[in-house]
XYZ file of C-alpha atoms in Angstrom:
344
model
C -201.267 93.179 -13.333
C -198.930 93.232 -10.362
C -195.508 91.704 -11.173
C -194.359 88.790 -9.064
C -191.320 89.304 -6.851
C -188.014 87.439 -7.825
C -185.128 87.386 -5.301
C -181.560 86.426 -6.597
C -178.668 85.909 -4.185
C -175.123 85.886 -5.421
C -172.474 84.279 -3.094
C -168.957 85.514 -2.716
C -167.623 82.647 -4.430
C -170.020 82.937 -7.307
C -169.042 86.578 -8.251
C -165.345 87.034 -7.144
C -162.126 85.787 -8.706
C -159.653 83.422 -6.796
C -157.618 86.777 -5.992
C -160.813 88.157 -4.325
C -161.564 90.716 -7.020
C -165.166 91.133 -8.267
C -165.480 89.043 -11.434
C -166.636 91.500 -13.968
C -167.416 88.918 -16.436
C -170.061 87.470 -14.039
C -171.488 90.818 -13.240
C -171.981 91.641 -16.948
C -173.949 88.262 -17.281
C -176.081 89.331 -14.089
C -176.867 92.528 -15.809
C -177.530 91.079 -19.208
C -179.855 88.377 -17.851
C -181.588 90.412 -15.248
C -182.512 93.074 -18.009
C -184.392 90.395 -19.806
C -186.452 89.540 -16.685
C -187.192 93.044 -15.293
C -190.410 93.568 -17.459
C -191.835 90.320 -15.927
C -190.621 90.661 -12.346
C -189.951 93.023 -9.522
C -186.426 91.999 -8.822
C -184.201 92.180 -5.710
C -180.533 91.399 -6.102
C -178.787 90.183 -2.853
C -175.019 90.216 -3.317
C -172.115 88.997 -1.102
C -168.696 89.980 -2.204
C -168.050 93.249 -0.243
C -165.619 91.669 2.300
C -163.863 89.658 -0.369
C -163.430 92.724 -2.507
C -162.280 94.935 0.292
C -159.828 92.766 2.363
C -156.907 93.043 -0.033
C -156.633 96.779 0.804
C -155.975 96.068 4.600
C -152.482 95.259 5.786
C -152.338 91.864 7.439
C -155.854 91.038 7.216
C -156.615 88.325 9.776
C -160.440 87.619 9.313
C -161.327 89.000 12.781
C -164.685 90.651 13.218
C -163.253 94.225 13.135
C -161.179 93.290 9.938
C -164.263 92.040 8.307
C -166.111 95.173 9.070
C -163.439 97.220 7.669
C -163.015 95.176 4.637
C -166.829 95.593 4.066
C -166.640 99.270 4.462
C -164.090 99.344 1.623
C -165.715 96.689 -0.488
C -169.341 97.805 -0.519
C -168.828 100.902 -2.745
C -166.529 98.889 -5.049
C -169.109 96.268 -5.427
C -172.011 98.575 -6.118
C -169.906 100.554 -8.618
C -169.167 97.550 -10.553
C -172.677 96.509 -10.490
C -173.810 99.947 -11.722
C -171.181 100.179 -14.406
C -172.451 96.978 -16.143
C -176.124 97.610 -15.522
C -175.916 101.141 -17.135
C -175.803 100.006 -20.747
C -179.147 98.297 -20.175
C -180.667 101.439 -18.780
C -181.211 100.049 -15.352
C -180.525 101.978 -12.222
C -179.569 100.364 -9.028
C -180.237 101.357 -5.361
C -178.054 100.120 -2.533
C -179.993 98.562 0.501
C -177.767 97.830 3.564
C -179.888 95.679 6.010
C -179.628 94.479 9.606
C -181.410 91.718 11.328
C -183.387 94.236 13.309
C -184.924 95.714 10.221
C -186.881 92.385 9.868
C -187.475 91.798 13.547
C -189.386 95.136 13.949
C -192.329 94.815 11.885
C -192.786 98.694 11.523
C -189.291 98.946 10.170
C -189.780 95.996 7.860
C -193.047 97.657 6.425
C -190.923 100.905 5.817
C -188.410 98.778 3.848
C -191.096 97.170 1.834
C -192.625 100.562 1.011
C -189.140 101.769 -0.075
C -188.848 98.768 -2.412
C -192.203 99.275 -3.868
C -191.301 102.886 -4.690
C -187.963 101.802 -6.336
C -189.765 99.158 -8.364
C -192.394 101.750 -9.627
C -189.467 103.687 -11.008
C -187.871 100.665 -12.612
C -184.958 100.723 -10.123
C -183.521 97.382 -8.846
C -182.488 97.258 -5.147
C -179.217 95.567 -4.468
C -179.324 94.391 -0.918
C -176.372 93.389 1.458
C -175.960 92.903 5.080
C -174.864 96.095 6.804
C -171.708 94.513 8.044
C -170.003 97.797 9.087
C -172.297 98.487 12.037
C -173.712 95.050 12.738
C -173.186 94.305 16.505
C -173.416 90.614 15.979
C -170.924 88.299 14.289
C -171.543 88.302 10.535
C -172.418 84.748 10.386
C -175.513 85.495 12.605
C -177.199 86.766 9.454
C -175.381 85.633 6.357
C -176.857 86.766 2.955
C -178.692 83.373 2.496
C -180.690 84.357 5.306
C -181.054 87.907 4.175
C -182.366 86.864 0.718
C -184.776 84.374 2.409
C -186.161 86.995 4.593
C -186.712 89.374 1.708
C -188.246 86.551 -0.322
C -190.706 85.424 2.441
C -191.405 89.046 3.604
C -192.236 90.296 0.149
C -194.166 87.251 -0.818
C -191.748 86.359 -3.633
C -192.561 83.819 -6.419
C -189.054 82.400 -6.595
C -185.789 82.595 -4.780
C -182.637 81.861 -6.657
C -179.267 81.042 -4.936
C -176.167 81.363 -7.147
C -173.282 79.482 -5.793
C -169.913 77.938 -6.877
C -171.385 74.556 -7.774
C -174.020 73.771 -10.320
C -176.630 72.603 -7.811
C -176.947 70.054 -4.946
C -174.985 67.031 -5.865
C -175.691 63.321 -5.142
C -173.156 60.786 -4.032
C -171.868 60.443 -7.568
C -171.305 64.066 -8.041
C -174.308 64.583 -10.216
C -176.808 67.363 -9.884
C -180.118 66.455 -8.282
C -182.426 68.291 -10.708
C -185.516 68.478 -8.339
C -186.144 68.074 -4.529
C -189.886 67.896 -3.363
C -188.917 67.808 0.332
C -185.730 68.889 1.917
C -185.254 66.353 4.664
C -182.348 64.433 6.413
C -181.668 62.307 3.289
C -181.072 65.528 1.079
C -178.812 66.962 3.919
C -176.764 63.676 3.869
C -175.626 64.545 0.446
C -173.940 67.840 1.601
C -170.203 68.181 2.187
C -169.319 70.251 5.100
C -166.659 72.482 3.486
C -167.452 76.043 2.399
C -165.666 78.454 -0.021
C -162.675 80.400 1.197
C -164.457 83.745 0.630
C -168.142 82.815 1.675
C -169.594 82.509 5.162
C -172.447 79.926 4.095
C -172.293 76.817 2.127
C -174.692 74.256 0.891
C -176.031 73.446 4.308
C -176.983 77.059 4.762
C -178.636 77.257 1.313
C -180.651 74.086 2.028
C -181.840 75.268 5.454
C -183.088 78.625 3.878
C -184.504 76.965 0.876
C -186.512 74.666 3.117
C -187.868 77.628 5.093
C -188.766 79.455 1.792
C -190.459 76.168 0.564
C -192.414 75.976 3.734
C -193.648 79.575 3.135
C -194.859 78.708 -0.515
C -191.778 79.838 -2.460
C -189.888 77.923 -5.130
C -186.159 77.937 -4.724
C -183.379 77.174 -7.133
C -179.886 76.414 -6.417
C -177.624 77.107 -9.429
C -174.338 78.381 -10.817
C -173.502 81.416 -12.977
C -170.919 79.378 -14.705
C -173.892 77.790 -16.610
C -174.755 79.695 -19.758
C -177.746 81.760 -19.309
C -177.952 80.473 -15.628
C -180.385 83.022 -14.283
C -182.780 82.695 -17.181
C -182.659 78.886 -17.028
C -182.966 78.879 -13.191
C -186.196 80.956 -13.524
C -187.752 78.277 -15.755
C -186.446 75.470 -13.663
C -184.064 74.294 -16.459
C -180.859 74.280 -14.434
C -179.468 73.662 -10.995
C -181.619 72.024 -8.267
C -185.346 73.078 -8.040
C -186.800 72.829 -4.526
C -190.476 72.786 -4.784
C -192.676 74.854 -2.621
C -195.246 73.355 -0.168
C -198.760 74.112 -1.093
C -200.149 75.943 1.758
C -201.481 79.424 2.529
C -199.647 81.616 5.038
C -200.768 85.191 5.788
C -198.267 87.986 5.426
C -198.294 88.537 9.261
C -197.473 84.901 9.948
C -194.805 84.730 7.257
C -193.107 87.565 9.086
C -193.723 85.792 12.475
C -192.088 82.606 11.267
C -189.145 84.167 9.599
C -188.582 87.893 10.413
C -189.072 87.924 14.032
C -186.122 87.312 16.467
C -186.496 83.908 18.366
C -186.358 84.519 22.153
C -186.573 80.912 23.485
C -187.219 77.299 22.756
C -190.292 75.550 24.292
C -190.541 71.787 24.286
C -194.076 70.197 24.554
C -195.377 66.802 25.061
C -197.047 64.734 22.385
C -200.651 65.782 23.282
C -199.642 69.415 22.975
C -197.816 68.712 19.661
C -200.773 66.899 18.188
C -203.213 69.729 19.335
C -200.921 72.399 17.758
C -200.706 70.468 14.544
C -204.478 70.439 14.491
C -204.522 74.192 14.763
C -205.184 74.428 18.568
C -203.626 76.806 20.933
C -200.603 75.942 23.260
C -201.695 75.295 26.686
C -199.475 75.718 29.759
C -200.194 72.014 30.818
C -198.488 70.659 27.600
C -195.134 72.350 28.219
C -192.261 70.118 29.171
C -189.390 72.573 29.224
C -188.368 76.095 28.344
C -184.751 77.210 27.962
C -185.335 80.933 28.625
C -188.010 83.259 30.287
C -190.456 84.992 27.832
C -192.320 88.192 27.986
C -195.712 88.703 26.308
C -195.379 89.461 22.651
C -191.926 87.640 22.327
C -191.464 84.946 19.775
C -190.317 81.258 20.534
C -189.927 78.130 18.753
C -191.896 75.007 19.603
C -190.254 71.610 19.567
C -191.713 68.135 20.131
C -190.573 65.490 22.681
C -187.738 64.578 20.222
C -186.505 68.230 20.162
C -187.597 68.691 16.599
C -188.841 72.158 15.909
C -192.101 72.243 14.131
C -193.706 75.606 14.971
C -193.118 79.163 15.904
C -195.359 81.211 18.140
C -195.833 84.487 19.843
C -196.074 84.358 23.632
C -199.591 85.521 24.937
C -198.438 85.893 28.626
C -195.128 86.170 30.626
C -193.360 82.920 31.154
C -190.674 82.738 33.742
C -190.080 78.836 33.996
C -191.911 75.520 33.743
C -192.878 75.432 37.342
C -194.657 78.740 37.195
C -196.793 77.916 34.150
C -197.676 74.521 35.314
C -199.657 76.102 38.129
C -201.693 77.831 35.409
C -202.544 74.484 33.665
C -205.252 75.510 30.995
C -203.874 79.104 30.453
C -202.958 79.522 26.830
C -199.199 80.307 26.343
C -199.807 81.040 22.709
C -203.212 81.444 20.824
C -203.583 79.219 17.717
C -203.810 82.429 15.463
C -200.260 83.324 16.717
C -198.812 79.873 15.946
C -197.092 79.091 12.522
C -196.475 75.548 11.695
C -193.147 74.760 9.944
């Protein structure tokens, strides 16, 4: 029987000390607990910490993009070496996987990545993924590792996505962990404090945003802390942290990629009639478009928002779209076919 996929993401604050060094005690725990799960799951580890580990070797580190790239170049081999050292006693080999956003935006490249991971799993090797900070031509925050972990989880049809962070879960107004969330909505986001750790790019808002996306694609997500004894093992069982429940709907592999992996080119706002039609699995017609913020070419992907500006779907354009005036002349022409629209 094919093993389910489990993606575990470790933030910088979760695996580094206050001094910025990789916390070897935590890495040992990751190795020990992961070893107990390998027979049951195809595992992907997504680990931050390269910039945090490497920046102390740079004189007058100032946090600029070039400095972050240099720190990542130094820190990545240090990070992987530490992981490998502690996984070796458990007879587990690791493979480094440095990813860029374009590897997911290009479906052919993504399928090649998928084939590579399958080959690694067949040989009982665990890929450890990180953003390829060194050559990325966009600011690192464009695609932090919360997003990378989510893209891998959705693209590979993972059963669960675990986010290890510096706090024990999503906290309520009294500072207590919310054990389960059935729907990530505005009320849930209202609990989130805006600060982030000194070494990380994301924060709880980032994790909740990507947890919501994973949930919409049918993946259970758990936000937990490695400071909890047997944190990973308990998170997989839903016994620690905050468990964000998946929505029960079937989404094809192609449409999962369309909703998450593809690069969004534009935002199209539609009227109430068009929004209702799309919700009922109809195509998007030109007559229902109220506004578009950027021209589209056939095949490019765009978000669809209702009259209030709330994004509720992602679609692939069927035709070239220059502006609202030009498409209104076409009235009943389909901007996007129903089969190329994914509801969020």
